[in-house]
């Protein structure tokens, strides 16, 4: 059996309508995420990584043989990022829990300002990539912009990844075409803030 399996979505493909359409969700999960997952398992097979978690692997990319390092960065990142992404959304999005709001206010002033900053970073990703909200080891929050499937834990294993938005065109093009800012604006309506609180620990 392959080392990594495609996780089930925690909701139906159409659960995030009208903000994220069912066809995009189905292709994104059953084709893109499945592809990263299979390619990851294939890349690491026979390299002594049995029993390693995806976090173990992504925080130690430099220890991998060069022949598989890029494949693992791209596909391992894709596997990990999308698993985080599905859980970062939910159909009946609630308000921001108080412990999250307190942390956001300390760094960004208020939740609206944070959303503006995060949206601007996500909008400004050149080409394919992600915007991430991370908590540093000192408890401060920070927005990171990453290309391709790179994740903040690849360069700093001490950060906690709290939230991320996929701004590859495959995440929004069917419904929004080139209107990435509109996708981002609507994405806020399906953010799973309880999951963000859980990830803060
Ligand atoms: Mn994607």
mmCIF file with all atom_site columns, C-alpha atoms and ligand atoms in Angstrom:
data_model
loop_
_atom_site.group_PDB
_atom_site.id
_atom_site.type_symbol
_atom_site.label_atom_id
_atom_site.label_alt_id
_atom_site.label_comp_id
_atom_site.label_asym_id
_atom_site.label_entity_id
_atom_site.label_seq_id
_atom_site.pdbx_PDB_ins_code
_atom_site.Cartn_x
_atom_site.Cartn_y
_atom_site.Cartn_z
_atom_site.occupancy
_atom_site.B_iso_or_equiv
_atom_site.pdbx_formal_charge
_atom_site.auth_seq_id
_atom_site.auth_comp_id
_atom_site.auth_asym_id
_atom_site.auth_atom_id
_atom_site.pdbx_PDB_model_num
ATOM   1   C  CA  . UNK A 1 1   ? 0.000   0.000  0.000   1.00 0.00 ? 1   UNK A CA  1
ATOM   2   C  CA  . UNK A 1 2   ? 1.215   3.509  -0.794  1.00 0.00 ? 2   UNK A CA  1
ATOM   3   C  CA  . UNK A 1 3   ? 2.653   5.422  2.157   1.00 0.00 ? 3   UNK A CA  1
ATOM   4   C  CA  . UNK A 1 4   ? 0.302   8.381  1.772   1.00 0.00 ? 4   UNK A CA  1
ATOM   5   C  CA  . UNK A 1 5   ? -3.399  8.271  0.893   1.00 0.00 ? 5   UNK A CA  1
ATOM   6   C  CA  . UNK A 1 6   ? -5.701  10.996 -0.344  1.00 0.00 ? 6   UNK A CA  1
ATOM   7   C  CA  . UNK A 1 7   ? -7.698  12.150 2.701   1.00 0.00 ? 7   UNK A CA  1
ATOM   8   C  CA  . UNK A 1 8   ? -11.479 12.374 2.360   1.00 0.00 ? 8   UNK A CA  1
ATOM   9   C  CA  . UNK A 1 9   ? -12.907 15.855 2.161   1.00 0.00 ? 9   UNK A CA  1
ATOM   10  C  CA  . UNK A 1 10  ? -14.526 16.752 5.501   1.00 0.00 ? 10  UNK A CA  1
ATOM   11  C  CA  . UNK A 1 11  ? -17.689 17.840 3.586   1.00 0.00 ? 11  UNK A CA  1
ATOM   12  C  CA  . UNK A 1 12  ? -19.399 17.269 0.241   1.00 0.00 ? 12  UNK A CA  1
ATOM   13  C  CA  . UNK A 1 13  ? -18.012 18.725 -2.981  1.00 0.00 ? 13  UNK A CA  1
ATOM   14  C  CA  . UNK A 1 14  ? -20.924 21.159 -3.188  1.00 0.00 ? 14  UNK A CA  1
ATOM   15  C  CA  . UNK A 1 15  ? -20.828 22.150 0.499   1.00 0.00 ? 15  UNK A CA  1
ATOM   16  C  CA  . UNK A 1 16  ? -18.971 25.419 -0.077  1.00 0.00 ? 16  UNK A CA  1
ATOM   17  C  CA  . UNK A 1 17  ? -21.350 26.659 -2.799  1.00 0.00 ? 17  UNK A CA  1
ATOM   18  C  CA  . UNK A 1 18  ? -21.855 29.364 -3.898  1.00 0.00 ? 18  UNK A CA  1
ATOM   19  C  CA  . UNK A 1 19  ? -18.424 30.625 -2.840  1.00 0.00 ? 19  UNK A CA  1
ATOM   20  C  CA  . UNK A 1 20  ? -16.389 27.656 -4.080  1.00 0.00 ? 20  UNK A CA  1
ATOM   21  C  CA  . UNK A 1 21  ? -18.198 25.673 -6.778  1.00 0.00 ? 21  UNK A CA  1
ATOM   22  C  CA  . UNK A 1 22  ? -18.652 21.895 -6.672  1.00 0.00 ? 22  UNK A CA  1
ATOM   23  C  CA  . UNK A 1 23  ? -16.880 21.194 -9.966  1.00 0.00 ? 23  UNK A CA  1
ATOM   24  C  CA  . UNK A 1 24  ? -13.775 23.070 -8.859  1.00 0.00 ? 24  UNK A CA  1
ATOM   25  C  CA  . UNK A 1 25  ? -13.787 21.226 -5.534  1.00 0.00 ? 25  UNK A CA  1
ATOM   26  C  CA  . UNK A 1 26  ? -14.189 17.839 -7.195  1.00 0.00 ? 26  UNK A CA  1
ATOM   27  C  CA  . UNK A 1 27  ? -11.383 18.352 -9.708  1.00 0.00 ? 27  UNK A CA  1
ATOM   28  C  CA  . UNK A 1 28  ? -9.153  20.006 -7.131  1.00 0.00 ? 28  UNK A CA  1
ATOM   29  C  CA  . UNK A 1 29  ? -9.530  17.148 -4.657  1.00 0.00 ? 29  UNK A CA  1
ATOM   30  C  CA  . UNK A 1 30  ? -9.960  14.049 -6.836  1.00 0.00 ? 30  UNK A CA  1
ATOM   31  C  CA  . UNK A 1 31  ? -7.453  15.032 -9.543  1.00 0.00 ? 31  UNK A CA  1
ATOM   32  C  CA  . UNK A 1 32  ? -4.953  17.615 -8.268  1.00 0.00 ? 32  UNK A CA  1
ATOM   33  C  CA  . UNK A 1 33  ? -4.668  16.538 -4.646  1.00 0.00 ? 33  UNK A CA  1
ATOM   34  C  CA  . UNK A 1 34  ? -4.822  12.874 -5.636  1.00 0.00 ? 34  UNK A CA  1
ATOM   35  C  CA  . UNK A 1 35  ? -2.017  13.473 -8.130  1.00 0.00 ? 35  UNK A CA  1
ATOM   36  C  CA  . UNK A 1 36  ? 0.285   15.085 -5.564  1.00 0.00 ? 36  UNK A CA  1
ATOM   37  C  CA  . UNK A 1 37  ? -0.471  12.271 -3.133  1.00 0.00 ? 37  UNK A CA  1
ATOM   38  C  CA  . UNK A 1 38  ? 0.324   9.473  -5.583  1.00 0.00 ? 38  UNK A CA  1
ATOM   39  C  CA  . UNK A 1 39  ? 3.421   11.211 -6.918  1.00 0.00 ? 39  UNK A CA  1
ATOM   40  C  CA  . UNK A 1 40  ? 4.711   11.719 -3.368  1.00 0.00 ? 40  UNK A CA  1
ATOM   41  C  CA  . UNK A 1 41  ? 4.342   8.049  -2.499  1.00 0.00 ? 41  UNK A CA  1
ATOM   42  C  CA  . UNK A 1 42  ? 6.035   7.052  -5.745  1.00 0.00 ? 42  UNK A CA  1
ATOM   43  C  CA  . UNK A 1 43  ? 8.933   9.488  -5.250  1.00 0.00 ? 43  UNK A CA  1
ATOM   44  C  CA  . UNK A 1 44  ? 9.825   8.314  -1.738  1.00 0.00 ? 44  UNK A CA  1
ATOM   45  C  CA  . UNK A 1 45  ? 9.381   4.594  -2.316  1.00 0.00 ? 45  UNK A CA  1
ATOM   46  C  CA  . UNK A 1 46  ? 12.592  2.700  -1.611  1.00 0.00 ? 46  UNK A CA  1
ATOM   47  C  CA  . UNK A 1 47  ? 14.327  5.659  0.059   1.00 0.00 ? 47  UNK A CA  1
ATOM   48  C  CA  . UNK A 1 48  ? 14.009  4.509  3.667   1.00 0.00 ? 48  UNK A CA  1
ATOM   49  C  CA  . UNK A 1 49  ? 11.275  6.949  4.623   1.00 0.00 ? 49  UNK A CA  1
ATOM   50  C  CA  . UNK A 1 50  ? 8.741   4.355  5.773   1.00 0.00 ? 50  UNK A CA  1
ATOM   51  C  CA  . UNK A 1 51  ? 7.069   5.478  8.989   1.00 0.00 ? 51  UNK A CA  1
ATOM   52  C  CA  . UNK A 1 52  ? 8.001   9.135  8.511   1.00 0.00 ? 52  UNK A CA  1
ATOM   53  C  CA  . UNK A 1 53  ? 5.193   11.649 8.782   1.00 0.00 ? 53  UNK A CA  1
ATOM   54  C  CA  . UNK A 1 54  ? 4.744   14.269 6.098   1.00 0.00 ? 54  UNK A CA  1
ATOM   55  C  CA  . UNK A 1 55  ? 5.920   16.888 8.614   1.00 0.00 ? 55  UNK A CA  1
ATOM   56  C  CA  . UNK A 1 56  ? 9.120   14.855 9.255   1.00 0.00 ? 56  UNK A CA  1
ATOM   57  C  CA  . UNK A 1 57  ? 9.762   14.746 5.530   1.00 0.00 ? 57  UNK A CA  1
ATOM   58  C  CA  . UNK A 1 58  ? 8.997   18.392 4.704   1.00 0.00 ? 58  UNK A CA  1
ATOM   59  C  CA  . UNK A 1 59  ? 11.062  19.782 7.574   1.00 0.00 ? 59  UNK A CA  1
ATOM   60  C  CA  . UNK A 1 60  ? 14.082  17.721 6.457   1.00 0.00 ? 60  UNK A CA  1
ATOM   61  C  CA  . UNK A 1 61  ? 14.089  18.155 2.691   1.00 0.00 ? 61  UNK A CA  1
ATOM   62  C  CA  . UNK A 1 62  ? 17.838  18.827 2.696   1.00 0.00 ? 62  UNK A CA  1
ATOM   63  C  CA  . UNK A 1 63  ? 18.496  15.323 4.028   1.00 0.00 ? 63  UNK A CA  1
ATOM   64  C  CA  . UNK A 1 64  ? 16.830  13.697 1.006   1.00 0.00 ? 64  UNK A CA  1
ATOM   65  C  CA  . UNK A 1 65  ? 18.818  12.427 -1.976  1.00 0.00 ? 65  UNK A CA  1
ATOM   66  C  CA  . UNK A 1 66  ? 19.023  15.152 -4.587  1.00 0.00 ? 66  UNK A CA  1
ATOM   67  C  CA  . UNK A 1 67  ? 17.410  12.863 -7.155  1.00 0.00 ? 67  UNK A CA  1
ATOM   68  C  CA  . UNK A 1 68  ? 14.044  13.003 -5.340  1.00 0.00 ? 68  UNK A CA  1
ATOM   69  C  CA  . UNK A 1 69  ? 14.277  16.284 -3.415  1.00 0.00 ? 69  UNK A CA  1
ATOM   70  C  CA  . UNK A 1 70  ? 12.409  18.473 -5.904  1.00 0.00 ? 70  UNK A CA  1
ATOM   71  C  CA  . UNK A 1 71  ? 9.702   15.864 -6.494  1.00 0.00 ? 71  UNK A CA  1
ATOM   72  C  CA  . UNK A 1 72  ? 9.158   15.568 -2.746  1.00 0.00 ? 72  UNK A CA  1
ATOM   73  C  CA  . UNK A 1 73  ? 9.134   19.354 -2.264  1.00 0.00 ? 73  UNK A CA  1
ATOM   74  C  CA  . UNK A 1 74  ? 6.512   19.779 -4.985  1.00 0.00 ? 74  UNK A CA  1
ATOM   75  C  CA  . UNK A 1 75  ? 4.329   16.734 -4.381  1.00 0.00 ? 75  UNK A CA  1
ATOM   76  C  CA  . UNK A 1 76  ? 4.847   16.446 -0.636  1.00 0.00 ? 76  UNK A CA  1
ATOM   77  C  CA  . UNK A 1 77  ? 4.051   20.129 -0.378  1.00 0.00 ? 77  UNK A CA  1
ATOM   78  C  CA  . UNK A 1 78  ? 0.988   19.601 -2.549  1.00 0.00 ? 78  UNK A CA  1
ATOM   79  C  CA  . UNK A 1 79  ? -0.162  16.671 -0.432  1.00 0.00 ? 79  UNK A CA  1
ATOM   80  C  CA  . UNK A 1 80  ? 0.331   18.545 2.848   1.00 0.00 ? 80  UNK A CA  1
ATOM   81  C  CA  . UNK A 1 81  ? -0.967  21.948 1.736   1.00 0.00 ? 81  UNK A CA  1
ATOM   82  C  CA  . UNK A 1 82  ? -4.220  20.639 0.335   1.00 0.00 ? 82  UNK A CA  1
ATOM   83  C  CA  . UNK A 1 83  ? -4.873  18.538 3.439   1.00 0.00 ? 83  UNK A CA  1
ATOM   84  C  CA  . UNK A 1 84  ? -4.522  21.761 5.455   1.00 0.00 ? 84  UNK A CA  1
ATOM   85  C  CA  . UNK A 1 85  ? -6.593  23.704 2.944   1.00 0.00 ? 85  UNK A CA  1
ATOM   86  C  CA  . UNK A 1 86  ? -9.695  21.474 3.027   1.00 0.00 ? 86  UNK A CA  1
ATOM   87  C  CA  . UNK A 1 87  ? -9.752  21.640 6.804   1.00 0.00 ? 87  UNK A CA  1
ATOM   88  C  CA  . UNK A 1 88  ? -9.313  25.412 6.711   1.00 0.00 ? 88  UNK A CA  1
ATOM   89  C  CA  . UNK A 1 89  ? -12.771 25.729 5.175   1.00 0.00 ? 89  UNK A CA  1
ATOM   90  C  CA  . UNK A 1 90  ? -16.285 24.749 6.210   1.00 0.00 ? 90  UNK A CA  1
ATOM   91  C  CA  . UNK A 1 91  ? -19.810 25.415 4.987   1.00 0.00 ? 91  UNK A CA  1
ATOM   92  C  CA  . UNK A 1 92  ? -21.219 27.150 8.079   1.00 0.00 ? 92  UNK A CA  1
ATOM   93  C  CA  . UNK A 1 93  ? -18.352 29.494 8.850   1.00 0.00 ? 93  UNK A CA  1
ATOM   94  C  CA  . UNK A 1 94  ? -18.675 31.186 12.237  1.00 0.00 ? 94  UNK A CA  1
ATOM   95  C  CA  . UNK A 1 95  ? -17.041 34.279 13.694  1.00 0.00 ? 95  UNK A CA  1
ATOM   96  C  CA  . UNK A 1 96  ? -13.454 34.514 14.857  1.00 0.00 ? 96  UNK A CA  1
ATOM   97  C  CA  . UNK A 1 97  ? -12.977 32.844 18.285  1.00 0.00 ? 97  UNK A CA  1
ATOM   98  C  CA  . UNK A 1 98  ? -11.740 35.207 20.989  1.00 0.00 ? 98  UNK A CA  1
ATOM   99  C  CA  . UNK A 1 99  ? -8.295  33.606 21.400  1.00 0.00 ? 99  UNK A CA  1
ATOM   100 C  CA  . UNK A 1 100 ? -7.675  33.958 17.651  1.00 0.00 ? 100 UNK A CA  1
ATOM   101 C  CA  . UNK A 1 101 ? -8.944  37.520 17.655  1.00 0.00 ? 101 UNK A CA  1
ATOM   102 C  CA  . UNK A 1 102 ? -6.637  38.427 20.537  1.00 0.00 ? 102 UNK A CA  1
ATOM   103 C  CA  . UNK A 1 103 ? -3.603  37.081 18.645  1.00 0.00 ? 103 UNK A CA  1
ATOM   104 C  CA  . UNK A 1 104 ? -4.656  38.778 15.399  1.00 0.00 ? 104 UNK A CA  1
ATOM   105 C  CA  . UNK A 1 105 ? -5.246  42.105 17.134  1.00 0.00 ? 105 UNK A CA  1
ATOM   106 C  CA  . UNK A 1 106 ? -1.809  41.972 18.780  1.00 0.00 ? 106 UNK A CA  1
ATOM   107 C  CA  . UNK A 1 107 ? -0.093  41.705 15.395  1.00 0.00 ? 107 UNK A CA  1
ATOM   108 C  CA  . UNK A 1 108 ? -2.405  43.372 12.897  1.00 0.00 ? 108 UNK A CA  1
ATOM   109 C  CA  . UNK A 1 109 ? -4.552  45.755 14.996  1.00 0.00 ? 109 UNK A CA  1
ATOM   110 C  CA  . UNK A 1 110 ? -7.887  44.178 14.176  1.00 0.00 ? 110 UNK A CA  1
ATOM   111 C  CA  . UNK A 1 111 ? -9.443  41.353 12.168  1.00 0.00 ? 111 UNK A CA  1
ATOM   112 C  CA  . UNK A 1 112 ? -10.449 43.549 9.226   1.00 0.00 ? 112 UNK A CA  1
ATOM   113 C  CA  . UNK A 1 113 ? -6.910  44.876 8.885   1.00 0.00 ? 113 UNK A CA  1
ATOM   114 C  CA  . UNK A 1 114 ? -5.562  41.324 9.019   1.00 0.00 ? 114 UNK A CA  1
ATOM   115 C  CA  . UNK A 1 115 ? -7.967  40.229 6.276   1.00 0.00 ? 115 UNK A CA  1
ATOM   116 C  CA  . UNK A 1 116 ? -6.903  43.180 4.119   1.00 0.00 ? 116 UNK A CA  1
ATOM   117 C  CA  . UNK A 1 117 ? -3.212  42.384 4.579   1.00 0.00 ? 117 UNK A CA  1
ATOM   118 C  CA  . UNK A 1 118 ? -3.690  38.666 3.983   1.00 0.00 ? 118 UNK A CA  1
ATOM   119 C  CA  . UNK A 1 119 ? -5.863  39.263 0.915   1.00 0.00 ? 119 UNK A CA  1
ATOM   120 C  CA  . UNK A 1 120 ? -3.289  41.675 -0.504  1.00 0.00 ? 120 UNK A CA  1
ATOM   121 C  CA  . UNK A 1 121 ? -0.508  39.115 -0.024  1.00 0.00 ? 121 UNK A CA  1
ATOM   122 C  CA  . UNK A 1 122 ? -2.624  36.374 -1.620  1.00 0.00 ? 122 UNK A CA  1
ATOM   123 C  CA  . UNK A 1 123 ? -3.609  38.617 -4.535  1.00 0.00 ? 123 UNK A CA  1
ATOM   124 C  CA  . UNK A 1 124 ? 0.034   39.505 -5.078  1.00 0.00 ? 124 UNK A CA  1
ATOM   125 C  CA  . UNK A 1 125 ? 1.373   35.975 -5.417  1.00 0.00 ? 125 UNK A CA  1
ATOM   126 C  CA  . UNK A 1 126 ? 2.947   36.013 -8.884  1.00 0.00 ? 126 UNK A CA  1
ATOM   127 C  CA  . UNK A 1 127 ? 1.734   32.918 -10.697 1.00 0.00 ? 127 UNK A CA  1
ATOM   128 C  CA  . UNK A 1 128 ? 0.932   29.810 -8.685  1.00 0.00 ? 128 UNK A CA  1
ATOM   129 C  CA  . UNK A 1 129 ? 1.283   29.701 -4.938  1.00 0.00 ? 129 UNK A CA  1
ATOM   130 C  CA  . UNK A 1 130 ? -0.204  30.238 -1.506  1.00 0.00 ? 130 UNK A CA  1
ATOM   131 C  CA  . UNK A 1 131 ? -0.591  32.821 1.230   1.00 0.00 ? 131 UNK A CA  1
ATOM   132 C  CA  . UNK A 1 132 ? -0.148  31.498 4.759   1.00 0.00 ? 132 UNK A CA  1
ATOM   133 C  CA  . UNK A 1 133 ? -0.802  32.729 8.261   1.00 0.00 ? 133 UNK A CA  1
ATOM   134 C  CA  . UNK A 1 134 ? 1.754   31.302 10.665  1.00 0.00 ? 134 UNK A CA  1
ATOM   135 C  CA  . UNK A 1 135 ? 2.410   31.589 14.383  1.00 0.00 ? 135 UNK A CA  1
ATOM   136 C  CA  . UNK A 1 136 ? 6.072   32.000 15.221  1.00 0.00 ? 136 UNK A CA  1
ATOM   137 C  CA  . UNK A 1 137 ? 7.613   30.292 18.232  1.00 0.00 ? 137 UNK A CA  1
ATOM   138 C  CA  . UNK A 1 138 ? 7.350   33.565 20.209  1.00 0.00 ? 138 UNK A CA  1
ATOM   139 C  CA  . UNK A 1 139 ? 3.576   33.604 19.644  1.00 0.00 ? 139 UNK A CA  1
ATOM   140 C  CA  . UNK A 1 140 ? 3.586   36.409 17.075  1.00 0.00 ? 140 UNK A CA  1
ATOM   141 C  CA  . UNK A 1 141 ? 1.613   35.972 13.863  1.00 0.00 ? 141 UNK A CA  1
ATOM   142 C  CA  . UNK A 1 142 ? 2.984   36.533 10.376  1.00 0.00 ? 142 UNK A CA  1
ATOM   143 C  CA  . UNK A 1 143 ? 1.680   36.346 6.799   1.00 0.00 ? 143 UNK A CA  1
ATOM   144 C  CA  . UNK A 1 144 ? 3.894   34.456 4.368   1.00 0.00 ? 144 UNK A CA  1
ATOM   145 C  CA  . UNK A 1 145 ? 3.692   34.306 0.600   1.00 0.00 ? 145 UNK A CA  1
ATOM   146 C  CA  . UNK A 1 146 ? 5.004   31.136 -1.074  1.00 0.00 ? 146 UNK A CA  1
ATOM   147 C  CA  . UNK A 1 147 ? 5.367   30.045 -4.685  1.00 0.00 ? 147 UNK A CA  1
ATOM   148 C  CA  . UNK A 1 148 ? 4.301   26.675 -6.052  1.00 0.00 ? 148 UNK A CA  1
ATOM   149 C  CA  . UNK A 1 149 ? 3.666   24.160 -3.228  1.00 0.00 ? 149 UNK A CA  1
ATOM   150 C  CA  . UNK A 1 150 ? 6.172   25.582 -0.781  1.00 0.00 ? 150 UNK A CA  1
ATOM   151 C  CA  . UNK A 1 151 ? 5.030   25.699 2.841   1.00 0.00 ? 151 UNK A CA  1
ATOM   152 C  CA  . UNK A 1 152 ? 6.520   27.783 5.690   1.00 0.00 ? 152 UNK A CA  1
ATOM   153 C  CA  . UNK A 1 153 ? 7.486   24.644 7.671   1.00 0.00 ? 153 UNK A CA  1
ATOM   154 C  CA  . UNK A 1 154 ? 9.993   23.744 4.932   1.00 0.00 ? 154 UNK A CA  1
ATOM   155 C  CA  . UNK A 1 155 ? 12.230  26.618 6.024   1.00 0.00 ? 155 UNK A CA  1
ATOM   156 C  CA  . UNK A 1 156 ? 11.303  26.840 9.704   1.00 0.00 ? 156 UNK A CA  1
ATOM   157 C  CA  . UNK A 1 157 ? 10.060  23.754 11.516  1.00 0.00 ? 157 UNK A CA  1
ATOM   158 C  CA  . UNK A 1 158 ? 9.178   25.830 14.600  1.00 0.00 ? 158 UNK A CA  1
ATOM   159 C  CA  . UNK A 1 159 ? 6.257   27.711 13.038  1.00 0.00 ? 159 UNK A CA  1
ATOM   160 C  CA  . UNK A 1 160 ? 2.657   26.618 13.378  1.00 0.00 ? 160 UNK A CA  1
ATOM   161 C  CA  . UNK A 1 161 ? 0.726   26.968 10.139  1.00 0.00 ? 161 UNK A CA  1
ATOM   162 C  CA  . UNK A 1 162 ? -2.687  28.377 11.078  1.00 0.00 ? 162 UNK A CA  1
ATOM   163 C  CA  . UNK A 1 163 ? -4.367  29.129 7.759   1.00 0.00 ? 163 UNK A CA  1
ATOM   164 C  CA  . UNK A 1 164 ? -3.625  29.049 4.054   1.00 0.00 ? 164 UNK A CA  1
ATOM   165 C  CA  . UNK A 1 165 ? -5.268  29.933 0.764   1.00 0.00 ? 165 UNK A CA  1
ATOM   166 C  CA  . UNK A 1 166 ? -4.480  28.226 -2.509  1.00 0.00 ? 166 UNK A CA  1
ATOM   167 C  CA  . UNK A 1 167 ? -4.218  30.844 -5.278  1.00 0.00 ? 167 UNK A CA  1
ATOM   168 C  CA  . UNK A 1 168 ? -3.206  28.476 -8.083  1.00 0.00 ? 168 UNK A CA  1
ATOM   169 C  CA  . UNK A 1 169 ? -5.630  29.085 -10.946 1.00 0.00 ? 169 UNK A CA  1
ATOM   170 C  CA  . UNK A 1 170 ? -6.969  25.533 -10.570 1.00 0.00 ? 170 UNK A CA  1
ATOM   171 C  CA  . UNK A 1 171 ? -8.441  26.668 -7.221  1.00 0.00 ? 171 UNK A CA  1
ATOM   172 C  CA  . UNK A 1 172 ? -10.735 29.271 -8.740  1.00 0.00 ? 172 UNK A CA  1
ATOM   173 C  CA  . UNK A 1 173 ? -10.543 29.584 -12.543 1.00 0.00 ? 173 UNK A CA  1
ATOM   174 C  CA  . UNK A 1 174 ? -13.756 27.706 -13.473 1.00 0.00 ? 174 UNK A CA  1
ATOM   175 C  CA  . UNK A 1 175 ? -15.909 30.073 -11.430 1.00 0.00 ? 175 UNK A CA  1
ATOM   176 C  CA  . UNK A 1 176 ? -13.835 33.247 -11.194 1.00 0.00 ? 176 UNK A CA  1
ATOM   177 C  CA  . UNK A 1 177 ? -11.588 33.091 -14.301 1.00 0.00 ? 177 UNK A CA  1
ATOM   178 C  CA  . UNK A 1 178 ? -8.946  35.790 -13.823 1.00 0.00 ? 178 UNK A CA  1
ATOM   179 C  CA  . UNK A 1 179 ? -10.763 37.436 -10.894 1.00 0.00 ? 179 UNK A CA  1
ATOM   180 C  CA  . UNK A 1 180 ? -8.493  36.209 -8.121  1.00 0.00 ? 180 UNK A CA  1
ATOM   181 C  CA  . UNK A 1 181 ? -9.416  39.089 -5.743  1.00 0.00 ? 181 UNK A CA  1
ATOM   182 C  CA  . UNK A 1 182 ? -13.106 38.100 -5.950  1.00 0.00 ? 182 UNK A CA  1
ATOM   183 C  CA  . UNK A 1 183 ? -12.254 34.472 -5.145  1.00 0.00 ? 183 UNK A CA  1
ATOM   184 C  CA  . UNK A 1 184 ? -10.226 35.605 -2.134  1.00 0.00 ? 184 UNK A CA  1
ATOM   185 C  CA  . UNK A 1 185 ? -13.019 37.901 -0.931  1.00 0.00 ? 185 UNK A CA  1
ATOM   186 C  CA  . UNK A 1 186 ? -15.513 35.017 -1.097  1.00 0.00 ? 186 UNK A CA  1
ATOM   187 C  CA  . UNK A 1 187 ? -13.089 32.549 0.468   1.00 0.00 ? 187 UNK A CA  1
ATOM   188 C  CA  . UNK A 1 188 ? -13.309 34.467 3.759   1.00 0.00 ? 188 UNK A CA  1
ATOM   189 C  CA  . UNK A 1 189 ? -16.973 33.378 3.914   1.00 0.00 ? 189 UNK A CA  1
ATOM   190 C  CA  . UNK A 1 190 ? -15.967 29.719 4.262   1.00 0.00 ? 190 UNK A CA  1
ATOM   191 C  CA  . UNK A 1 191 ? -12.973 29.987 6.608   1.00 0.00 ? 191 UNK A CA  1
ATOM   192 C  CA  . UNK A 1 192 ? -13.005 27.478 9.468   1.00 0.00 ? 192 UNK A CA  1
ATOM   193 C  CA  . UNK A 1 193 ? -11.911 29.721 12.344  1.00 0.00 ? 193 UNK A CA  1
ATOM   194 C  CA  . UNK A 1 194 ? -12.382 26.977 14.941  1.00 0.00 ? 194 UNK A CA  1
ATOM   195 C  CA  . UNK A 1 195 ? -9.675  25.029 13.090  1.00 0.00 ? 195 UNK A CA  1
ATOM   196 C  CA  . UNK A 1 196 ? -7.376  28.072 13.248  1.00 0.00 ? 196 UNK A CA  1
ATOM   197 C  CA  . UNK A 1 197 ? -7.910  28.191 17.023  1.00 0.00 ? 197 UNK A CA  1
ATOM   198 C  CA  . UNK A 1 198 ? -7.148  24.454 17.273  1.00 0.00 ? 198 UNK A CA  1
ATOM   199 C  CA  . UNK A 1 199 ? -3.922  24.893 15.310  1.00 0.00 ? 199 UNK A CA  1
ATOM   200 C  CA  . UNK A 1 200 ? -2.786  27.687 17.643  1.00 0.00 ? 200 UNK A CA  1
ATOM   201 C  CA  . UNK A 1 201 ? -2.812  25.033 20.381  1.00 0.00 ? 201 UNK A CA  1
HETATM 202 MN MN1 . LIG B 2 .   ? -4.405  23.423 -5.367  1.00 0.00 ? 1   LIG B MN1 1
#
